[in-house]
mmCIF file of C-alpha atoms in Angstrom:
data_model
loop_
_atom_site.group_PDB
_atom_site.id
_atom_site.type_symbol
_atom_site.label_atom_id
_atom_site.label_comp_id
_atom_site.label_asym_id
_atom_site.label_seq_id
_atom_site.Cartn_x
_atom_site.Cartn_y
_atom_site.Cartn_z
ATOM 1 C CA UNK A 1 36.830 22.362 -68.859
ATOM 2 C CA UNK A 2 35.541 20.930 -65.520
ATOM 3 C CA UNK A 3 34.375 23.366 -62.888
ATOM 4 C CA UNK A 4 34.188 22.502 -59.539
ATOM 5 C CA UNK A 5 32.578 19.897 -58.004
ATOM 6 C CA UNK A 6 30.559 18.397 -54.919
ATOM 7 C CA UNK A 7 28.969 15.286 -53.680
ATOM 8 C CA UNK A 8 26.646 14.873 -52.351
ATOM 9 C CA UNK A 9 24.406 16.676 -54.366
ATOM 10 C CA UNK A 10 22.278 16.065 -51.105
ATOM 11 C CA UNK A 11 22.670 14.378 -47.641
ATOM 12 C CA UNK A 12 20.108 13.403 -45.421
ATOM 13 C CA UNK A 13 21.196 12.411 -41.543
ATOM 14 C CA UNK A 14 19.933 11.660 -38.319
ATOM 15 C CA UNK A 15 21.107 14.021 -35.814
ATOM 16 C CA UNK A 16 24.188 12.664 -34.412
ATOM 17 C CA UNK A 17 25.892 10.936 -37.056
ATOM 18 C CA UNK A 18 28.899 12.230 -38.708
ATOM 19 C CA UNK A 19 29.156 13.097 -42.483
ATOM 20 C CA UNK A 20 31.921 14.301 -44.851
ATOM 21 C CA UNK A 21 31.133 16.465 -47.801
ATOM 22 C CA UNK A 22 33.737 16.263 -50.876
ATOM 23 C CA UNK A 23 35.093 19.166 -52.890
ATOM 24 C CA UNK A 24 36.941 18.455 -56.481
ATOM 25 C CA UNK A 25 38.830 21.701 -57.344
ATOM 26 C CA UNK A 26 39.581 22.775 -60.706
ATOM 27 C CA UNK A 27 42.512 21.211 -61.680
ATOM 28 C CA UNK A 28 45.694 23.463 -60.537
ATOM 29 C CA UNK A 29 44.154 26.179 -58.743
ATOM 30 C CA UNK A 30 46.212 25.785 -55.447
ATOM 31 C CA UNK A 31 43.179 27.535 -53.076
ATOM 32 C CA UNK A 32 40.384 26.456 -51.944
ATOM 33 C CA UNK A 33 37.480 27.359 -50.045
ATOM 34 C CA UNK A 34 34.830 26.346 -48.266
ATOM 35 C CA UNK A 35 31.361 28.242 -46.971
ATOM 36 C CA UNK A 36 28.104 27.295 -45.367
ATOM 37 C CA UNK A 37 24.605 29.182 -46.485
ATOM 38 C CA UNK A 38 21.762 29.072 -44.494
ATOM 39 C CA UNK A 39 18.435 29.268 -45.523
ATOM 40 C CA UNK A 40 17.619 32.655 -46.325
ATOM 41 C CA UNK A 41 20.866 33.915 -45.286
ATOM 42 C CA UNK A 42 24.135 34.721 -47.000
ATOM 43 C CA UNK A 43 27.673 33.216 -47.623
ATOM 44 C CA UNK A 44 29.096 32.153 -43.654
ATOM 45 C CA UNK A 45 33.202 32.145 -44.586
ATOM 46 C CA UNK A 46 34.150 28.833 -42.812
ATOM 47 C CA UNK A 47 37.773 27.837 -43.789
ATOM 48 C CA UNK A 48 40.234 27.969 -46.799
ATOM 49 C CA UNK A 49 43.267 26.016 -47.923
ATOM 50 C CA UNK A 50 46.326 27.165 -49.754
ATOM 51 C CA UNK A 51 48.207 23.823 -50.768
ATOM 52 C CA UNK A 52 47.120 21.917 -48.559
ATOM 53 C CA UNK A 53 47.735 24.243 -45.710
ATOM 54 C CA UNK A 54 44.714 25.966 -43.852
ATOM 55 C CA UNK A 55 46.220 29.162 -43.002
ATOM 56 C CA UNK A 56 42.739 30.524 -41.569
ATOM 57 C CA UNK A 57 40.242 28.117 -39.903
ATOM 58 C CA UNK A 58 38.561 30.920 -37.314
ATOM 59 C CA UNK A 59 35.326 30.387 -39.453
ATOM 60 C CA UNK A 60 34.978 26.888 -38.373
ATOM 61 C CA UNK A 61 31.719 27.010 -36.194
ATOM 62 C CA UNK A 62 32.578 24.685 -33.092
ATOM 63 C CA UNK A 63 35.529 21.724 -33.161
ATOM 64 C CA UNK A 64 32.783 19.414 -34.674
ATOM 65 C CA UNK A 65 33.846 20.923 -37.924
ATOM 66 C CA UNK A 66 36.757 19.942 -39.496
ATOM 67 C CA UNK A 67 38.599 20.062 -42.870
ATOM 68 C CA UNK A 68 41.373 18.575 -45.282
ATOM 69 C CA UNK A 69 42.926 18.811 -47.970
ATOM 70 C CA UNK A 70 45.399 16.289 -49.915
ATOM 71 C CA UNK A 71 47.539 16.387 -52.590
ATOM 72 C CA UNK A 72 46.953 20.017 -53.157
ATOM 73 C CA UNK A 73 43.425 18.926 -54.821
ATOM 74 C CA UNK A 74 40.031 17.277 -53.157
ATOM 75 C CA UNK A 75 39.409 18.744 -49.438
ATOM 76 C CA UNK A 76 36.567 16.951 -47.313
ATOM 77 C CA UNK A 77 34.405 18.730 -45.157
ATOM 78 C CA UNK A 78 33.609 16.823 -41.640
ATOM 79 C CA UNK A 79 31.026 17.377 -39.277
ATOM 80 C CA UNK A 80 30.598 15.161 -36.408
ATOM 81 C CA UNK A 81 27.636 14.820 -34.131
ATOM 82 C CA UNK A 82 25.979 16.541 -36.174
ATOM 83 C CA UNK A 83 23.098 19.174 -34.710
ATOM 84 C CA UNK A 84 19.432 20.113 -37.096
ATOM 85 C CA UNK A 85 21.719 23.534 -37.023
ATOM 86 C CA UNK A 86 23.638 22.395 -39.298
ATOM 87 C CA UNK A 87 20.967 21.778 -41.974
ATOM 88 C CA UNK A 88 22.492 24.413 -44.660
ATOM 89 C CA UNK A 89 23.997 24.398 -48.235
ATOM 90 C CA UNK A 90 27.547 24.057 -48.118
ATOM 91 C CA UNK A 91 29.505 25.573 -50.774
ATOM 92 C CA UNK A 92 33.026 24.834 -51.955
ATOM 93 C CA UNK A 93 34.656 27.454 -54.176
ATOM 94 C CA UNK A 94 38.610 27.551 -55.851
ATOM 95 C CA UNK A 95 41.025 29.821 -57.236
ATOM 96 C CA UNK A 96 44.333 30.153 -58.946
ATOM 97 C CA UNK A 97 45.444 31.820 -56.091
ATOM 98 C CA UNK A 98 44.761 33.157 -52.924
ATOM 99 C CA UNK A 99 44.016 36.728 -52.298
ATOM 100 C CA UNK A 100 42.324 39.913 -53.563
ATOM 101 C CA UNK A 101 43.162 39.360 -57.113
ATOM 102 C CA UNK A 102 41.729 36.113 -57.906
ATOM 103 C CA UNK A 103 38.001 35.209 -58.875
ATOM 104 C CA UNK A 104 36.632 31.987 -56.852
ATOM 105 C CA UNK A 105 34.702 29.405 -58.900
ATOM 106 C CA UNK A 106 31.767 28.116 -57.110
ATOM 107 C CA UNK A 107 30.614 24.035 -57.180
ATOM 108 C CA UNK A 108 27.148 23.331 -57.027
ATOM 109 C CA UNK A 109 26.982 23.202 -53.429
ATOM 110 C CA UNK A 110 25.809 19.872 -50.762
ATOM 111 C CA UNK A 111 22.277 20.284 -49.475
ATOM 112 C CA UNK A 112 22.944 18.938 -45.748
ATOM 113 C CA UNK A 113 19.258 18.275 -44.079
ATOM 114 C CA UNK A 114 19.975 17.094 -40.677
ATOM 115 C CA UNK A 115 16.970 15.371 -39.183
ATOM 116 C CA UNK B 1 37.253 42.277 -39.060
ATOM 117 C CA UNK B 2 36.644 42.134 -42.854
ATOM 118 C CA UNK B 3 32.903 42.514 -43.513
ATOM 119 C CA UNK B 4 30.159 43.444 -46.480
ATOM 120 C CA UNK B 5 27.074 45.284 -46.004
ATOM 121 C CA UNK B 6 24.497 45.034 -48.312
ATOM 122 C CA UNK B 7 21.327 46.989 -49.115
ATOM 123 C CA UNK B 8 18.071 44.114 -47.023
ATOM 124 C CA UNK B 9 15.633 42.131 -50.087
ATOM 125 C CA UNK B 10 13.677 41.663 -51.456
ATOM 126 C CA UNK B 11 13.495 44.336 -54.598
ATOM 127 C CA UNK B 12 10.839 43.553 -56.423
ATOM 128 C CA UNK B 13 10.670 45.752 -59.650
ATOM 129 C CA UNK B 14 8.963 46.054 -63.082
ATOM 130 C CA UNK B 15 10.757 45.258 -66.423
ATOM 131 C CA UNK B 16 12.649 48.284 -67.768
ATOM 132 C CA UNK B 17 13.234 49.913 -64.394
ATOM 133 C CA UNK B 18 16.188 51.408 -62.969
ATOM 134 C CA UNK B 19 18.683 49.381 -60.507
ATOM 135 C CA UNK B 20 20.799 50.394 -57.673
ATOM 136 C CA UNK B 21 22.051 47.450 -54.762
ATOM 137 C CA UNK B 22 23.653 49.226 -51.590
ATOM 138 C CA UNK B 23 26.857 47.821 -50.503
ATOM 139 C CA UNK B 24 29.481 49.243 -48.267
ATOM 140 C CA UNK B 25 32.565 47.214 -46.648
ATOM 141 C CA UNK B 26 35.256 47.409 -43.790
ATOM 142 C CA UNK B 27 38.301 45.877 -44.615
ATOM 143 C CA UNK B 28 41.786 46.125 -42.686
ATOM 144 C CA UNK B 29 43.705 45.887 -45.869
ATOM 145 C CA UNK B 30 43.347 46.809 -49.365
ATOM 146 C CA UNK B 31 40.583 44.726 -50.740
ATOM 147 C CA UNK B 32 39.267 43.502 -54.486
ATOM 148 C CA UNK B 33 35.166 44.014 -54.392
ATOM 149 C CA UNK B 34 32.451 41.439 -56.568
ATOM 150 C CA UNK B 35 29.274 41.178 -57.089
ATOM 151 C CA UNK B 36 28.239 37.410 -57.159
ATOM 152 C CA UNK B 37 24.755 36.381 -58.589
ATOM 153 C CA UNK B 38 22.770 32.839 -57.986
ATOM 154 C CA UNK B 39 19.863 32.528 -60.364
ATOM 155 C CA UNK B 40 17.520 29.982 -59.391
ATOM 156 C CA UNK B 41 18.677 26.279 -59.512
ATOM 157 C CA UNK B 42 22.171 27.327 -60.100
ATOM 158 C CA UNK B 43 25.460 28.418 -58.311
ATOM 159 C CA UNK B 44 26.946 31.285 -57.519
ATOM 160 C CA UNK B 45 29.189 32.932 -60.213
ATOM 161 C CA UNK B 46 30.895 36.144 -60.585
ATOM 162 C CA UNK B 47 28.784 38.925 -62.242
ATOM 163 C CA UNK B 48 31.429 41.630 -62.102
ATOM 164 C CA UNK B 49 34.855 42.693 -60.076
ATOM 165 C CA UNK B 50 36.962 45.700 -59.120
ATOM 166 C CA UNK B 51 40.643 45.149 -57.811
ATOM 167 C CA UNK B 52 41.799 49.225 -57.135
ATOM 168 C CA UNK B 53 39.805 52.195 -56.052
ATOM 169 C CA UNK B 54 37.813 54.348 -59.350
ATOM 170 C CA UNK B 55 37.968 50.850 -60.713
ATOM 171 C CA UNK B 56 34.616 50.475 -62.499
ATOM 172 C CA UNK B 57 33.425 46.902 -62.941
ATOM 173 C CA UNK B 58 30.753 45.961 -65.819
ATOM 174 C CA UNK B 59 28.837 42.830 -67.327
ATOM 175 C CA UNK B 60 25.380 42.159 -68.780
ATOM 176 C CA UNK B 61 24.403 45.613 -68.544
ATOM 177 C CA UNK B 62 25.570 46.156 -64.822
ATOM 178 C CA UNK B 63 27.911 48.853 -63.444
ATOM 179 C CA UNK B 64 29.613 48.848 -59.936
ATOM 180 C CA UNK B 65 32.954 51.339 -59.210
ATOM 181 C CA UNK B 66 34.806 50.670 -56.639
ATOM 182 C CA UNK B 67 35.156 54.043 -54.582
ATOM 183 C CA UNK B 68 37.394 54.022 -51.283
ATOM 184 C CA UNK B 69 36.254 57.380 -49.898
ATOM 185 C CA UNK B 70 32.765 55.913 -49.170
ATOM 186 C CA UNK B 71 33.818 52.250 -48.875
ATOM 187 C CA UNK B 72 31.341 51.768 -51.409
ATOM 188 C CA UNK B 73 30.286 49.478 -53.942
ATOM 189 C CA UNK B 74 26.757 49.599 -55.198
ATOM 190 C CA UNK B 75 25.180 47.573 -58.143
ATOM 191 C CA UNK B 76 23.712 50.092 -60.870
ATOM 192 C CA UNK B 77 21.963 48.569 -63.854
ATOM 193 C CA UNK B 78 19.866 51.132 -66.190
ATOM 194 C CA UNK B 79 17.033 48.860 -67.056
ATOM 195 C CA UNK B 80 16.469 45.450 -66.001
ATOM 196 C CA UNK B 81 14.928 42.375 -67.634
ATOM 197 C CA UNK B 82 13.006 39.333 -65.798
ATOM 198 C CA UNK B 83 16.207 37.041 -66.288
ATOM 199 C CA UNK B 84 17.622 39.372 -63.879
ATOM 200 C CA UNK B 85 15.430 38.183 -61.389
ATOM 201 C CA UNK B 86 18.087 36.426 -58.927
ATOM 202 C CA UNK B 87 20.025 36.793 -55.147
ATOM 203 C CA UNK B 88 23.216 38.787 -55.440
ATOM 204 C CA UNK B 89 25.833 39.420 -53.555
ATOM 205 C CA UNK B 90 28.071 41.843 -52.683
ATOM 206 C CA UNK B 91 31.977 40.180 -51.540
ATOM 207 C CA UNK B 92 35.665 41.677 -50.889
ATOM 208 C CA UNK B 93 38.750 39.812 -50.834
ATOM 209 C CA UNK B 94 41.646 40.336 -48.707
ATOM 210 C CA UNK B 95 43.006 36.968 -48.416
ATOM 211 C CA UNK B 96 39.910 35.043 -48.010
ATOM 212 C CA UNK B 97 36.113 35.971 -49.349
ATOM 213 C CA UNK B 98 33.713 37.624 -47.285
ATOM 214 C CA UNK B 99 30.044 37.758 -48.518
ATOM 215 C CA UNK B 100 26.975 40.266 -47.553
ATOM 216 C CA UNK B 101 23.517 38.846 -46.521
ATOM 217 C CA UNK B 102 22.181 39.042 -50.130
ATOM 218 C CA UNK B 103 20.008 40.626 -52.015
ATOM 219 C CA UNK B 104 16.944 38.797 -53.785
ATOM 220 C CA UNK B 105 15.296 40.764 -56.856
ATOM 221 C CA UNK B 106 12.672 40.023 -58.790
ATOM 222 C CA UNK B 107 11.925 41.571 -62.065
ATOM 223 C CA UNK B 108 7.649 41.414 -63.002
ATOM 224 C CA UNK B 109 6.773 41.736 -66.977
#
């Protein structure tokens, strides 16, 4: 079946400009979550959805970020004005359920250069 | 908070030798551990879990138990191969997922 998935693969922007990254969840997992990795470092936990609830957004890095989801299925990723800091992979990850007991299943990630 | 501390890369190692990846945790509740590996060019995916405490986790030839007297859960693998070569990462799960820094290995013939 169909994992998760991302586009863009890859985004290229001028510092300043806004972009939204796209997350497809696999099809009825009800949580979903979203990370940033920097180069060289690890997974940075930024905000995760249950429904289409965020119950938890205190890894969102300034209010330029922002996220939604709809229809308990595709969540976009928003950054505005964006800053060469924010040149990372972001990852997008989603399980049957939240919580300790369920794996998360990783997309391929959006390669965000900011220039 | 919730947080993962794992063992600083890189390992670099020679086919056939023994592996062990440090990783200890804080957690405010009672969390599930995973290892997560990212071989080159490719995503993250689960390499192995443990959901309660003497829990032992295993795949591909790696160990990790989950042992709540040491907040512990370190990566063991007897002998590894050069398509082990790859980042992992050491996670627990509360509610949401919270990663270590990573780990790269690489494996030489």
């Amino acid at each position: 079946g169909a994992g998760v998935s991302q586009s863009p693969s890859n985004k290229v922007t001028e510092k300043g400009k806004d972009v939204e990254l796209r997350c497809d969840p696999i099809s009825g997992h009800t949580a979903l979550y979203w990370y940033r990795q920097s180069l060289g470092q690890g997974l940075e936990f930024l905000i995760y959805f249950q429904g289409n609830s965020a119950p938890d957004k205190s890894g969102l890095p300034s209010d330029r970020f922002s996220a939604e989801r709809t229809g308990g299925s595709v969540s976009t990723l928003t950054i505005q004005r964006t800053q060469q800091e924010d040149s990372a992979v972001y990852l997008c990850a989603s399980s049957l359920g939240p919580g300790r007991l369920y794996e998360q299943y990783f997309g391929p990630g959006t390669r965000l250069t900011v220039t | 908070g919730d947080s993962v501390t794992q063992m600083e890369g890189p390992v670099t190692l020679s086919e056939e030798a023994f592996l062990t990846i440090n990783c200890t945790y804080t957690a405010t509740g009672y969390p599930s551990l995973f290892w997560y590996v990212q071989y080159p060019g490719e995503g993250l995916q689960l390499l192995l879990k443990a959901t309660k405490a003497d829990d032992k986790g295993s795949n591909k030839g790696f160990e990790a138990t989950y042992r709540k007297e040491t907040t512990s859960f370190h990566l063991e693998k007897g002998s590894v191969q050069v398509s082990d070569s790859a980042v992992y990462f050491c996670a627990l799960s509360v509610n949401d997922m919270r990663f270590g820094a990573g780990t790269r290995l690489t494996v030489k013939p």
